[in-house]
Amino acid sequence: MDVSLTGTAIATLGGTVRIPTTGRRRDLLHTRHARLQSIARGALEAVGDVDLAVIEGPSFHSAGGSAWDRGGLWWLIVDGLLDREIPTAIMPPRCRAKYATGNGNAGKTGVMNAVQHTYGAVFANDDECDSFVLRAAGLDWAGCPLVAVPETHRGGLLGCEWPDYEAVTR
């Protein structure tokens, strides 16, 4: 799951789902709250009942006026996953890029190109592409990789916070 204020994306067995939204950081508090609640509800509904959720971790070095809203949305979704007792992994952005490309500093275009080359998948936007990479990494970690990726790419799995493996495989 790639959490975004403008288009949270979730990759599932059936494909990718993007939760569109409207609003701006200048909106009133209750309007921003309703927006975050709506995105979180849509994301949790799209996730359904899964054995493992992989969510992109926060980008701690990102700047901008919406950092608090992004953090709030991230925690609403993680809270919902944990309340439903869904084993949840956190994959930092650099680990996502490394898993996709072999380079943790790869940009969005590099990740999209690598995903097209490796998986034959083309996405309309980087949110959906990133969610696909998170899903692929989670499946690889669980022992069911979509494709064999080089060990340099698999190194991206090492910097993640994974749940108890037994909770996922039972």
mmCIF file of C-alpha atoms in Angstrom:
data_model
loop_
_atom_site.group_PDB
_atom_site.id
_atom_site.type_symbol
_atom_site.label_atom_id
_atom_site.label_comp_id
_atom_site.label_asym_id
_atom_site.label_seq_id
_atom_site.Cartn_x
_atom_site.Cartn_y
_atom_site.Cartn_z
ATOM 1 C CA MET A 1 0.000 0.000 0.000
ATOM 2 C CA ASP A 2 1.360 3.391 -1.057
ATOM 3 C CA VAL A 3 -0.239 6.035 1.160
ATOM 4 C CA SER A 4 -0.830 9.419 -0.446
ATOM 5 C CA LEU A 5 -3.081 12.401 0.188
ATOM 6 C CA THR A 6 -3.849 12.612 -3.522
ATOM 7 C CA GLY A 7 -4.105 8.964 -4.523
ATOM 8 C CA THR A 8 -3.451 6.146 -2.072
ATOM 9 C CA ALA A 9 -2.830 2.977 -4.074
ATOM 10 C CA ILE A 10 -3.294 -0.634 -3.049
ATOM 11 C CA ALA A 11 -2.040 -3.633 -5.032
ATOM 12 C CA THR A 12 -4.131 -6.755 -4.541
ATOM 13 C CA LEU A 13 -4.443 -10.133 -6.200
ATOM 14 C CA GLY A 14 -7.020 -8.579 -8.534
ATOM 15 C CA GLY A 15 -4.869 -5.596 -9.559
ATOM 16 C CA THR A 16 -4.243 -2.114 -8.262
ATOM 17 C CA VAL A 17 -6.837 0.171 -6.730
ATOM 18 C CA ARG A 18 -6.342 3.918 -6.368
ATOM 19 C CA ILE A 19 -8.327 5.872 -3.782
ATOM 20 C CA PRO A 20 -8.805 9.351 -5.320
ATOM 21 C CA THR A 21 -9.402 12.337 -3.105
ATOM 22 C CA THR A 22 -9.954 16.057 -3.176
ATOM 23 C CA GLY A 23 -8.981 18.771 -0.763
ATOM 24 C CA ARG A 24 -6.044 20.959 0.179
ATOM 25 C CA ARG A 25 -3.988 21.668 3.244
ATOM 26 C CA ARG A 26 -5.647 25.091 3.571
ATOM 27 C CA ASP A 27 -9.009 23.412 4.223
ATOM 28 C CA LEU A 28 -10.540 23.771 7.657
ATOM 29 C CA LEU A 29 -9.597 21.203 10.277
ATOM 30 C CA HIS A 30 -12.900 19.301 10.186
ATOM 31 C CA THR A 31 -12.730 19.154 6.364
ATOM 32 C CA ARG A 32 -9.173 17.801 6.436
ATOM 33 C CA HIS A 33 -10.185 15.266 9.094
ATOM 34 C CA ALA A 34 -13.115 14.063 6.980
ATOM 35 C CA ARG A 35 -10.760 13.737 3.983
ATOM 36 C CA LEU A 36 -8.274 11.606 5.924
ATOM 37 C CA GLN A 37 -11.063 9.429 7.339
ATOM 38 C CA SER A 38 -12.486 8.908 3.832
ATOM 39 C CA ILE A 39 -9.114 7.884 2.367
ATOM 40 C CA ALA A 40 -8.407 5.524 5.277
ATOM 41 C CA ARG A 41 -11.856 3.885 5.000
ATOM 42 C CA GLY A 42 -11.429 3.401 1.252
ATOM 43 C CA ALA A 43 -7.952 1.946 1.672
ATOM 44 C CA LEU A 44 -8.996 -0.489 4.390
ATOM 45 C CA GLU A 45 -12.021 -1.567 2.352
ATOM 46 C CA ALA A 46 -9.793 -2.192 -0.684
ATOM 47 C CA VAL A 47 -7.344 -4.240 1.411
ATOM 48 C CA GLY A 48 -10.076 -6.606 2.551
ATOM 49 C CA ASP A 49 -9.006 -9.669 4.522
ATOM 50 C CA VAL A 50 -5.368 -10.394 3.683
ATOM 51 C CA ASP A 51 -2.619 -12.497 5.220
ATOM 52 C CA LEU A 52 -0.049 -9.681 5.012
ATOM 53 C CA ALA A 53 -0.216 -5.950 4.393
ATOM 54 C CA VAL A 54 2.927 -4.140 3.263
ATOM 55 C CA ILE A 55 2.742 -0.381 3.659
ATOM 56 C CA GLU A 56 5.349 2.095 2.513
ATOM 57 C CA GLY A 57 6.992 3.715 5.489
ATOM 58 C CA PRO A 58 7.127 7.450 5.989
ATOM 59 C CA SER A 59 9.664 9.492 4.085
ATOM 60 C CA PHE A 60 11.313 11.227 7.022
ATOM 61 C CA HIS A 61 13.279 13.632 4.839
ATOM 62 C CA SER A 62 10.294 14.924 2.872
ATOM 63 C CA ALA A 63 9.395 18.514 3.459
ATOM 64 C CA GLY A 64 6.183 20.336 2.777
ATOM 65 C CA GLY A 65 3.129 21.724 4.422
ATOM 66 C CA SER A 66 1.183 18.467 4.393
ATOM 67 C CA ALA A 67 3.601 16.368 6.437
ATOM 68 C CA TRP A 68 1.250 16.266 9.418
ATOM 69 C CA ASP A 69 -1.705 15.248 7.261
ATOM 70 C CA ARG A 70 0.352 12.528 5.523
ATOM 71 C CA GLY A 71 1.519 11.220 8.898
ATOM 72 C CA GLY A 72 -1.998 11.296 10.279
ATOM 73 C CA LEU A 73 -3.339 9.374 7.282
ATOM 74 C CA TRP A 74 -0.548 6.808 7.556
ATOM 75 C CA TRP A 75 -1.364 6.176 11.216
ATOM 76 C CA LEU A 76 -5.123 5.951 10.561
ATOM 77 C CA ILE A 77 -4.481 3.207 8.023
ATOM 78 C CA VAL A 78 -1.905 1.337 10.139
ATOM 79 C CA ASP A 79 -4.240 1.563 13.142
ATOM 80 C CA GLY A 80 -7.047 0.067 11.042
ATOM 81 C CA LEU A 81 -4.831 -2.785 9.832
ATOM 82 C CA LEU A 82 -3.654 -3.597 13.355
ATOM 83 C CA ASP A 83 -7.200 -3.364 14.773
ATOM 84 C CA ARG A 84 -8.199 -6.001 12.205
ATOM 85 C CA GLU A 85 -5.197 -8.092 13.330
ATOM 86 C CA ILE A 86 -3.681 -8.057 9.842
ATOM 87 C CA PRO A 87 0.064 -8.748 10.005
ATOM 88 C CA THR A 88 1.613 -5.522 8.737
ATOM 89 C CA ALA A 89 5.067 -4.804 7.333
ATOM 90 C CA ILE A 90 6.642 -1.390 6.885
ATOM 91 C CA MET A 91 8.887 -0.918 3.850
ATOM 92 C CA PRO A 92 10.836 2.362 3.781
ATOM 93 C CA PRO A 93 10.898 4.235 0.441
ATOM 94 C CA ARG A 94 14.595 3.452 -0.126
ATOM 95 C CA CYS A 95 13.961 -0.264 0.417
ATOM 96 C CA ARG A 96 11.079 -0.132 -2.074
ATOM 97 C CA ALA A 97 13.341 1.513 -4.650
ATOM 98 C CA LYS A 98 16.150 -0.985 -3.957
ATOM 99 C CA TYR A 99 13.801 -3.968 -4.287
ATOM 100 C CA ALA A 100 12.532 -2.653 -7.633
ATOM 101 C CA THR A 101 15.804 -1.467 -9.143
ATOM 102 C CA GLY A 102 18.767 -2.604 -7.050
ATOM 103 C CA ASN A 103 19.405 1.058 -6.169
ATOM 104 C CA GLY A 104 17.856 2.586 -3.048
ATOM 105 C CA ASN A 105 18.262 6.075 -4.490
ATOM 106 C CA ALA A 106 16.317 5.342 -7.681
ATOM 107 C CA GLY A 107 13.631 7.870 -8.530
ATOM 108 C CA LYS A 108 10.012 7.272 -9.456
ATOM 109 C CA THR A 109 10.763 7.002 -13.192
ATOM 110 C CA GLY A 110 13.533 4.478 -12.558
ATOM 111 C CA VAL A 111 11.203 2.352 -10.437
ATOM 112 C CA MET A 112 8.454 2.466 -13.080
ATOM 113 C CA ASN A 113 10.919 1.470 -15.825
ATOM 114 C CA ALA A 114 12.329 -1.375 -13.724
ATOM 115 C CA VAL A 115 8.848 -2.701 -12.912
ATOM 116 C CA GLN A 116 7.925 -2.679 -16.599
ATOM 117 C CA HIS A 117 11.150 -4.509 -17.469
ATOM 118 C CA THR A 118 11.023 -7.057 -14.627
ATOM 119 C CA TYR A 119 7.297 -7.783 -14.428
ATOM 120 C CA GLY A 120 5.947 -6.524 -17.749
ATOM 121 C CA ALA A 121 3.601 -4.280 -15.782
ATOM 122 C CA VAL A 122 2.768 -0.744 -16.875
ATOM 123 C CA PHE A 123 1.032 1.664 -14.516
ATOM 124 C CA ALA A 124 -0.636 5.004 -15.116
ATOM 125 C CA ASN A 125 1.050 6.587 -12.096
ATOM 126 C CA ASP A 126 3.814 6.016 -9.585
ATOM 127 C CA ASP A 127 1.394 5.436 -6.674
ATOM 128 C CA GLU A 128 0.037 2.271 -8.289
ATOM 129 C CA CYS A 129 3.522 1.184 -9.379
ATOM 130 C CA ASP A 130 4.884 1.637 -5.857
ATOM 131 C CA SER A 131 2.009 -0.371 -4.370
ATOM 132 C CA PHE A 132 2.780 -3.171 -6.843
ATOM 133 C CA VAL A 133 6.438 -3.197 -5.727
ATOM 134 C CA LEU A 134 5.340 -3.380 -2.083
ATOM 135 C CA ARG A 135 3.098 -6.351 -2.904
ATOM 136 C CA ALA A 136 5.879 -8.084 -4.853
ATOM 137 C CA ALA A 137 8.311 -7.568 -1.967
ATOM 138 C CA GLY A 138 5.819 -8.940 0.558
ATOM 139 C CA LEU A 139 5.220 -12.033 -1.551
ATOM 140 C CA ASP A 140 8.973 -12.528 -1.946
ATOM 141 C CA TRP A 141 9.504 -12.187 1.815
ATOM 142 C CA ALA A 142 6.751 -14.770 2.402
ATOM 143 C CA GLY A 143 8.453 -17.211 0.026
ATOM 144 C CA CYS A 144 6.157 -16.726 -2.987
ATOM 145 C CA PRO A 145 8.016 -14.294 -5.280
ATOM 146 C CA LEU A 146 6.219 -13.105 -8.406
ATOM 147 C CA VAL A 147 9.516 -13.465 -10.302
ATOM 148 C CA ALA A 148 13.088 -14.205 -9.326
ATOM 149 C CA VAL A 149 14.889 -10.922 -8.657
ATOM 150 C CA PRO A 150 18.661 -10.489 -8.237
ATOM 151 C CA GLU A 151 20.073 -10.628 -4.720
ATOM 152 C CA THR A 152 21.032 -6.954 -5.025
ATOM 153 C CA HIS A 153 17.323 -6.182 -5.365
ATOM 154 C CA ARG A 154 16.346 -8.574 -2.564
ATOM 155 C CA GLY A 155 18.630 -6.538 -0.303
ATOM 156 C CA GLY A 156 15.699 -4.116 -0.137
ATOM 157 C CA LEU A 157 13.893 -6.645 2.058
ATOM 158 C CA LEU A 158 16.522 -6.294 4.784
ATOM 159 C CA GLY A 159 15.697 -2.759 5.892
ATOM 160 C CA CYS A 160 11.989 -3.451 6.414
ATOM 161 C CA GLU A 161 10.014 -4.060 9.570
ATOM 162 C CA TRP A 162 8.385 -7.440 8.990
ATOM 163 C CA PRO A 163 5.762 -9.034 11.250
ATOM 164 C CA ASP A 164 6.210 -12.381 12.936
ATOM 165 C CA TYR A 165 6.502 -14.888 10.076
ATOM 166 C CA GLU A 166 4.418 -17.464 11.947
ATOM 167 C CA ALA A 167 1.500 -15.027 12.150
ATOM 168 C CA VAL A 168 1.541 -14.664 8.356
ATOM 169 C CA THR A 169 1.905 -18.346 7.442
ATOM 170 C CA ARG A 170 -0.582 -19.931 9.809
#
